[in-house]
Short mmCIF file of C-alpha atoms in Angstrom, two decimals:
data_model
loop_
_atom_site.label_atom_id
_atom_site.label_comp_id
_atom_site.label_asym_id
_atom_site.label_seq_id
_atom_site.Cartn_x
_atom_site.Cartn_y
_atom_site.Cartn_z
CA MET A 1 0.22 0.31 -0.34
CA SER A 2 1.83 3.59 -0.96
CA GLU A 3 2.01 6.52 2.21
CA THR A 4 -0.38 8.42 1.77
CA GLU A 5 0.51 12.72 2.05
CA THR A 6 -0.16 12.89 5.73
CA GLU A 7 2.03 9.99 6.29
CA LYS A 8 4.88 11.30 4.20
CA LEU A 9 4.70 14.81 5.54
CA LEU A 10 5.22 12.43 8.98
CA LYS A 11 8.16 10.27 7.50
CA LYS A 12 9.44 14.64 7.30
CA LEU A 13 8.81 15.95 10.56
CA VAL A 14 10.45 13.06 12.35
CA SER A 15 13.62 12.82 9.86
CA PHE A 16 14.39 16.15 11.69
CA ASP A 17 15.95 15.59 15.40
CA THR A 18 14.18 18.49 17.86
CA THR A 19 14.69 17.14 21.02
CA SER A 20 14.35 20.00 23.41
CA SER A 21 17.89 20.39 23.96
CA LYS A 22 18.50 21.02 20.25
CA PRO A 23 17.67 23.25 17.38
CA ASN A 24 14.32 22.88 15.76
CA ARG A 25 15.23 25.74 13.17
CA ALA A 26 15.65 23.03 10.03
CA CYS A 27 12.03 21.49 10.67
CA ILE A 28 10.97 24.99 11.11
CA ASN A 29 12.32 25.97 8.27
CA PHE A 30 10.78 22.60 6.57
CA ILE A 31 7.03 23.53 7.36
CA ARG A 32 7.97 27.05 6.28
CA ASP A 33 8.99 26.32 2.42
CA TYR A 34 5.98 23.84 2.13
CA LEU A 35 3.68 26.47 3.43
CA ASP A 36 5.48 29.24 0.62
CA GLY A 37 4.90 25.66 -2.12
CA HIS A 38 1.63 25.88 -1.95
CA GLY A 39 1.05 29.65 -1.35
CA VAL A 40 1.03 30.42 2.32
CA LYS A 41 3.09 32.72 3.88
CA SER A 42 4.29 31.75 7.49
CA GLU A 43 6.35 34.14 9.95
CA VAL A 44 9.35 32.31 11.35
CA ILE A 45 9.01 33.84 15.48
CA ALA A 46 12.54 33.23 16.62
CA SER A 47 14.36 32.53 19.99
CA ASP A 48 16.60 35.05 21.08
CA ASP A 49 19.92 33.26 20.37
CA GLY A 50 18.40 32.54 16.83
CA ASN A 51 18.56 28.46 17.26
CA LYS A 52 15.10 28.07 17.59
CA ALA A 53 11.58 28.95 16.35
CA CYS A 54 8.28 28.99 15.86
CA LEU A 55 5.90 29.93 13.26
CA TRP A 56 2.42 31.12 12.41
CA ALA A 57 0.77 31.46 9.43
CA THR A 58 -2.94 32.34 8.33
CA ILE A 59 -4.87 31.23 5.98
CA GLY A 60 -8.06 33.44 4.92
CA PRO A 61 -9.18 36.68 6.20
CA ALA A 62 -6.60 37.43 9.42
CA ASP A 63 -8.68 40.66 10.46
CA LYS A 64 -11.21 37.75 11.48
CA PRO A 65 -11.70 36.45 15.06
CA GLY A 66 -11.39 32.31 13.70
CA ILE A 67 -9.66 29.24 14.02
CA VAL A 68 -5.74 28.24 15.53
CA LEU A 69 -4.61 24.89 14.52
CA ALA A 70 -1.40 24.39 17.27
CA GLY A 71 1.30 21.97 18.17
CA HIS A 72 5.14 21.52 19.12
CA SER A 73 7.78 20.76 16.59
CA ASP A 74 10.17 19.40 19.63
CA VAL A 75 10.53 16.22 21.17
CA VAL A 76 11.69 14.33 24.15
CA PRO A 77 15.02 13.00 24.22
CA THR A 78 16.15 8.89 23.02
CA GLU A 79 19.26 8.64 25.39
CA GLY A 80 19.07 5.28 27.90
CA GLN A 81 15.75 4.17 25.55
CA ASN A 82 15.74 0.54 24.06
CA TRP A 83 14.02 1.13 20.28
CA THR A 84 13.26 -1.18 18.17
CA SER A 85 14.71 0.84 15.57
CA ASP A 86 16.05 4.14 14.30
CA PRO A 87 14.17 6.70 15.92
CA PHE A 88 14.54 9.54 13.95
CA THR A 89 13.40 7.14 10.95
CA LEU A 90 9.28 6.48 10.53
CA THR A 91 9.04 2.86 10.27
CA GLU A 92 6.32 0.75 9.78
CA ARG A 93 5.00 -2.11 11.33
CA ASN A 94 1.92 -3.87 11.39
CA GLY A 95 0.01 -0.81 10.18
CA LYS A 96 1.81 1.79 13.86
CA LEU A 97 4.56 4.55 12.25
CA TYR A 98 6.80 4.29 15.03
CA GLY A 99 9.45 7.49 15.40
CA ARG A 100 10.03 9.30 18.39
CA GLY A 101 7.22 12.04 17.83
CA SER A 102 5.12 10.72 15.56
CA CYS A 103 2.22 9.91 17.84
CA ASP A 104 4.17 13.64 20.31
CA MET A 105 2.88 15.63 18.33
CA LYS A 106 4.01 16.06 14.51
CA ALA A 107 1.36 13.64 13.53
CA PHE A 108 -1.04 15.41 14.52
CA ILE A 109 0.85 18.69 12.22
CA ALA A 110 1.38 16.23 9.24
CA CYS A 111 -2.00 16.33 9.56
CA VAL A 112 -2.37 20.13 9.29
CA LEU A 113 -0.09 20.24 6.51
CA ALA A 114 -1.61 17.81 4.87
CA VAL A 115 -5.58 19.73 4.61
CA VAL A 116 -3.28 22.97 3.51
CA PRO A 117 -3.88 22.58 -0.14
CA GLU A 118 -7.52 21.70 0.36
CA LEU A 119 -7.84 25.20 2.49
CA VAL A 120 -5.99 27.37 0.49
CA LYS A 121 -8.72 26.45 -2.73
CA GLN A 122 -11.28 27.44 -0.01
CA LYS A 123 -12.92 30.22 -0.13
CA ARG A 124 -12.66 30.72 3.48
CA THR A 125 -14.50 33.67 5.42
CA THR A 126 -12.99 33.36 8.67
CA PRO A 127 -8.83 32.44 8.69
CA VAL A 128 -7.13 29.34 9.65
CA HIS A 129 -4.42 30.14 11.59
CA LEU A 130 -1.19 27.71 12.71
CA ALA A 131 0.99 27.93 15.18
CA PHE A 132 3.74 25.54 15.28
CA THR A 133 6.08 26.04 18.80
CA HIS A 134 9.18 25.15 20.42
CA ASP A 135 10.22 24.11 23.34
CA GLU A 136 6.48 22.61 24.75
CA GLU A 137 8.65 19.23 26.50
CA THR A 138 10.51 22.28 28.54
CA ASP A 139 9.73 25.21 29.67
CA MET A 140 7.16 26.57 26.85
CA SER A 141 9.12 29.16 26.05
CA GLY A 142 7.38 28.52 22.41
CA ALA A 143 3.97 29.02 23.48
CA ILE A 144 5.00 32.76 24.95
CA ARG A 145 6.34 33.26 22.07
CA VAL A 146 3.79 33.17 19.65
CA THR A 147 0.92 34.34 22.20
CA ASP A 148 2.97 37.56 22.83
CA HIS A 149 3.54 37.39 19.21
CA MET A 150 -1.26 37.09 18.83
CA ARG A 151 -1.06 39.58 20.93
CA ARG A 152 0.64 41.80 19.41
CA HIS A 153 -0.73 42.10 16.16
CA ASN A 154 -4.67 42.01 17.96
CA VAL A 155 -5.33 38.38 16.58
CA LYS A 156 -8.49 37.17 18.15
CA PRO A 157 -9.28 33.38 17.62
CA GLU A 158 -12.94 31.96 18.59
CA TRP A 159 -10.74 29.42 19.76
CA VAL A 160 -7.44 27.44 19.54
CA TRP A 161 -6.99 23.12 18.04
CA ILE A 162 -3.89 21.65 20.18
CA GLY A 163 -3.65 18.27 18.66
CA GLU A 164 -1.43 16.30 21.71
CA PRO A 165 -2.97 12.85 21.21
CA THR A 166 -6.09 11.81 23.49
CA SER A 167 -6.41 9.04 21.04
CA LEU A 168 -9.38 12.19 19.54
CA ARG A 169 -10.80 12.10 23.14
CA MET A 170 -11.82 15.87 23.69
CA ILE A 171 -10.26 16.81 26.88
CA ASP A 172 -10.96 20.76 28.20
CA SER A 173 -9.07 20.85 31.33
CA HIS A 174 -4.99 19.66 32.65
CA LYS A 175 -3.67 20.67 35.49
CA GLY A 176 -1.13 23.40 35.94
CA VAL A 177 2.63 22.40 36.00
CA ALA A 178 5.30 24.45 37.76
CA ALA A 179 8.89 23.32 38.34
CA PHE A 180 11.51 24.46 40.86
CA ILE A 181 15.67 24.39 41.79
CA THR A 182 16.66 24.73 45.37
CA ASP A 183 20.22 25.18 45.44
CA ILE A 184 21.66 24.41 49.41
CA THR A 185 24.61 25.92 50.43
CA GLY A 186 26.52 24.49 53.83
CA VAL A 187 29.39 24.80 54.66
CA PRO A 188 32.80 22.59 53.79
CA GLY A 189 35.07 21.08 55.79
CA HIS A 190 36.80 17.37 56.31
CA SER A 191 35.14 14.14 56.81
CA GLY A 192 36.26 13.29 60.27
CA GLN A 193 35.36 17.10 61.96
CA PRO A 194 31.36 17.39 61.38
CA ASP A 195 30.41 19.60 63.94
CA LYS A 196 32.65 21.98 62.71
CA GLY A 197 30.48 21.73 59.03
CA LEU A 198 26.92 21.71 58.08
CA ASN A 199 26.35 18.98 55.49
CA ALA A 200 23.66 20.62 52.52
CA ILE A 201 23.08 17.07 51.52
CA GLU A 202 21.60 16.04 55.01
CA LEU A 203 20.07 19.50 54.58
CA SER A 204 18.70 18.59 51.47
CA ALA A 205 16.97 15.37 52.60
CA ARG A 206 15.64 17.21 55.04
CA PHE A 207 13.65 19.43 52.44
CA ILE A 208 12.92 16.40 50.85
CA ASP A 209 11.02 15.07 53.58
CA ILE A 210 9.21 18.27 54.00
CA LEU A 211 8.30 18.05 50.38
CA GLN A 212 7.48 14.32 51.01
CA GLN A 213 5.32 15.78 54.16
CA THR A 214 3.70 18.43 52.04
CA ALA A 215 2.65 16.10 49.07
CA GLN A 216 1.23 13.88 51.28
CA SER A 217 -1.14 16.26 53.09
CA LYS A 218 -2.43 17.18 49.56
CA LYS A 219 -3.05 13.11 49.14
CA ASP A 220 -5.02 13.04 52.16
CA LYS A 221 -6.90 15.48 51.34
CA PRO A 222 -7.99 15.04 47.33
CA PHE A 223 -10.54 17.17 45.65
CA SER A 224 -14.42 15.57 45.01
CA PRO A 225 -16.07 15.38 43.47
CA SER A 226 -12.22 16.05 40.91
CA ARG A 227 -12.42 15.18 37.32
CA PHE A 228 -8.03 14.19 37.60
CA SER A 229 -6.43 11.07 38.40
CA PRO A 230 -5.11 11.26 41.09
CA PRO A 231 -7.96 14.24 42.35
CA TYR A 232 -4.85 16.22 44.05
CA THR A 233 -2.43 18.02 43.90
CA THR A 234 0.70 15.98 43.60
CA PHE A 235 4.61 16.43 43.32
CA ASN A 236 7.84 15.26 42.01
CA LEU A 237 11.87 14.88 42.65
CA GLY A 238 13.15 15.51 39.53
CA THR A 239 16.91 15.80 39.79
CA ILE A 240 19.58 15.91 43.42
CA LYS A 241 23.16 16.44 43.03
CA GLY A 242 25.62 17.12 45.68
CA GLY A 243 28.71 17.08 46.91
CA THR A 244 32.34 16.16 46.26
CA ALA A 245 33.65 13.21 48.08
CA GLU A 246 32.73 10.33 51.06
CA ASN A 247 35.27 12.06 52.93
CA ILE A 248 34.63 16.16 52.20
CA ILE A 249 31.90 18.09 54.66
CA ALA A 250 29.13 18.90 51.16
CA GLU A 251 29.26 22.40 51.20
CA HIS A 252 26.08 22.38 48.37
CA CYS A 253 23.30 20.20 46.86
CA ASN A 254 20.25 21.16 44.57
CA ILE A 255 17.29 19.72 43.34
CA HIS A 256 14.75 19.69 40.88
CA TRP A 257 11.28 19.34 41.99
CA GLN A 258 7.88 19.77 39.93
CA VAL A 259 4.40 20.65 41.52
CA ARG A 260 1.16 19.87 39.16
CA THR A 261 -1.46 21.83 41.42
CA HIS A 262 -5.34 20.95 40.77
CA PRO A 263 -7.51 23.28 39.62
CA GLY A 264 -9.13 24.62 42.77
CA ASP A 265 -6.08 24.32 45.06
CA ASP A 266 -3.30 27.23 44.94
CA LEU A 267 -0.16 27.10 44.59
CA GLU A 268 1.09 30.12 45.92
CA THR A 269 -0.12 28.77 49.01
CA THR A 270 1.42 25.54 49.12
CA LEU A 271 4.42 27.27 48.53
CA ALA A 272 4.51 29.11 51.32
CA MET A 273 4.25 26.46 53.35
CA ILE A 274 6.73 24.53 52.42
CA ASP A 275 9.03 27.63 52.99
CA ARG A 276 7.46 28.65 56.87
CA ALA A 277 8.79 24.82 57.14
CA ALA A 278 11.63 25.11 55.87
CA ALA A 279 12.37 28.40 57.67
CA THR A 280 11.50 27.00 60.93
CA GLU A 281 13.90 23.26 59.93
CA PHE A 282 16.73 25.77 58.47
CA LYS A 283 16.94 29.48 60.31
CA PRO A 284 18.81 27.53 63.99
CA ARG A 285 21.37 25.29 62.00
CA PHE A 286 22.09 28.11 59.58
CA ALA A 287 22.42 30.76 61.90
CA ALA A 288 26.33 29.30 63.58
CA PHE A 289 27.20 29.86 60.06
CA THR A 290 26.08 33.01 58.65
CA PRO A 291 26.09 34.45 56.03
CA HIS A 292 27.98 31.22 54.00
CA ALA A 293 25.54 28.89 54.53
CA SER A 294 21.83 29.56 52.90
CA MET A 295 19.12 28.15 51.20
CA LYS A 296 17.34 29.63 47.71
CA THR A 297 14.47 27.99 45.23
CA CYS A 298 14.04 29.34 42.07
CA THR A 299 10.88 29.15 39.04
CA CYS A 300 12.24 27.62 36.60
CA PHE A 301 8.24 27.35 35.22
CA ASP A 302 4.77 27.88 35.76
CA ILE A 303 2.71 26.59 32.99
CA PRO A 304 -0.92 27.68 33.70
CA PRO A 305 -3.82 25.01 33.91
CA LEU A 306 -5.79 24.38 31.14
CA LEU A 307 -9.67 25.52 32.37
CA PRO A 308 -13.49 24.14 30.71
CA THR A 309 -15.27 27.51 29.65
CA PRO A 310 -18.65 27.63 28.80
CA GLY A 311 -20.13 27.81 25.56
CA ASN A 312 -16.32 26.25 24.14
CA PRO A 313 -17.25 26.61 19.64
CA GLY A 314 -14.34 24.23 18.71
CA GLN A 315 -15.73 21.61 21.52
CA LYS A 316 -19.21 22.07 19.22
CA ILE A 317 -18.41 21.80 16.78
CA ILE A 318 -15.59 18.25 17.45
CA GLY A 319 -18.88 17.12 19.51
CA GLN A 320 -21.43 17.50 16.24
CA VAL A 321 -18.37 16.15 14.24
CA THR A 322 -17.63 13.22 15.86
CA GLY A 323 -21.44 12.45 17.54
CA LYS A 324 -19.56 12.64 20.79
CA PRO A 325 -19.60 15.88 23.16
CA GLU A 326 -18.25 13.98 25.86
CA THR A 327 -14.95 15.87 27.64
CA GLU A 328 -12.40 15.01 29.75
CA ALA A 329 -9.72 15.85 32.10
CA VAL A 330 -6.04 14.97 32.64
CA SER A 331 -3.60 15.35 34.53
CA PHE A 332 -0.22 15.96 31.87
CA ALA A 333 0.37 19.63 30.86
CA THR A 334 -0.12 21.62 27.09
CA GLU A 335 0.01 24.83 26.10
CA GLY A 336 -3.51 25.23 26.10
CA GLY A 337 -3.63 27.17 29.34
CA PHE A 338 -0.93 29.97 27.37
CA PHE A 339 -3.66 30.28 24.73
CA GLN A 340 -6.68 30.82 26.96
CA LYS A 341 -4.71 33.45 28.44
CA LEU A 342 -5.54 35.26 26.29
CA GLY A 343 -9.21 35.33 26.65
CA THR A 344 -9.63 32.24 24.25
CA HIS A 345 -11.56 28.70 24.10
CA VAL A 346 -9.31 25.75 23.63
CA VAL A 347 -10.23 22.36 23.08
CA ILE A 348 -7.38 19.93 23.07
CA CYS A 349 -8.10 16.53 21.07
CA GLY A 350 -5.15 14.64 18.36
CA PRO A 351 -4.35 11.07 17.10
CA GLY A 352 -2.26 9.25 18.64
CA SER A 353 -2.03 7.76 22.48
CA ILE A 354 -0.51 9.89 25.56
CA ASP A 355 0.37 6.05 26.38
CA GLN A 356 3.24 6.10 23.64
CA ALA A 357 4.33 9.59 24.60
CA HIS A 358 8.00 9.67 25.58
CA GLN A 359 7.96 5.96 25.31
CA PRO A 360 10.89 3.83 23.24
CA ASP A 361 9.52 3.08 19.84
CA GLU A 362 7.03 5.88 20.48
CA PHE A 363 4.04 4.71 17.99
CA VAL A 364 0.90 6.36 16.45
CA ASP A 365 -1.26 3.67 14.15
CA LYS A 366 -2.39 4.34 11.15
CA SER A 367 -5.80 4.86 11.60
CA GLN A 368 -5.37 8.18 13.87
CA LEU A 369 -3.83 9.77 11.04
CA VAL A 370 -6.60 9.06 8.34
CA SER A 371 -9.24 9.99 10.98
CA CYS A 372 -7.44 12.73 12.54
CA VAL A 373 -7.38 14.15 8.58
CA ASP A 374 -10.60 13.65 8.03
CA LEU A 375 -11.83 15.58 11.15
CA ILE A 376 -9.64 18.89 10.03
CA ARG A 377 -11.30 18.32 7.39
CA GLN A 378 -14.87 18.78 8.20
CA VAL A 379 -14.92 20.50 11.31
CA LEU A 380 -12.93 23.40 9.03
CA LEU A 381 -15.86 23.00 6.11
CA PHE A 382 -18.05 23.07 9.30
CA SER A 383 -16.61 26.64 9.98
CA GLY A 384 -15.22 28.71 7.65
CA ALA A 385 -15.36 27.76 4.10
CA ALA A 386 -17.80 30.04 1.92
#
């Protein structure tokens, strides 16, 4: 069976190693050139260092409200994962297409691009905007860059469709997620004289205990009713690094940690509770070593939650086309909250399963590509085509 245009596009997109730690310009340039080949002009919105970029394009009358089709071009790393084929070569096995980003989320981008030739031929009464970002898998700086671009150009869409892998089910709500680094500075010395030093690793263990106690307090008081699983704010310890040798009192230690906040729970209140507990624990121990000993927490990123909005036109249209108006809530984060801050409605719906995202041998089922392209066609014909 010959490749479909969508599969060809997905193969090309997967071939670009757009791991978040690397540039994505080659991928974005390919999309720009593809659109240009169909008469669609686009804007490449570069990062400050120029190594990464987002892409913004409009099909139809730009001065009217319309729909934004959005997706991220970056992918998570493959290092340390046991792949059975080259992760950056799209490989078909038993009706599944394997490759890094095949479902998260280059599949949706491929589906959107496959429909572009038809969109260009339409006499659209409302615009279709395309927004493809960088760094969704890290700090979501690409989404911030695109939404700033929309504000500056006074773009006010009716709704935004983000094609994260949901097995084409509609998502209208997700938790917020924030990441932090806590740096603890102790006082170095010989391990044979621990009373003359202050061990940063030991202090970090106590701080981790505070985080675990806070996490348990959230678990003990779940939200009810709740659409989320689990139905409470969660914590995760990512990495801990510190010390130089087993016979030296550790001077430095840092902890990377994360909070996924349940809607209705206030992150600032939670952080204040952690700060108070840490101050009570560490202030007496720091006093004898002032000003050398210290603890500092900085925010890496703070991704807003996505909340349901009444009268969401995207939810209505997709529900009518699919016959499945039901929506779900998820615990993973998306760029949706940044778009929602613009005052627009957001729907998360895309091909592939989130269960495959970030996994070795990530794949998307070919049937999901067919269904997604058909859904995009019907939705866009339903809204804004003359």
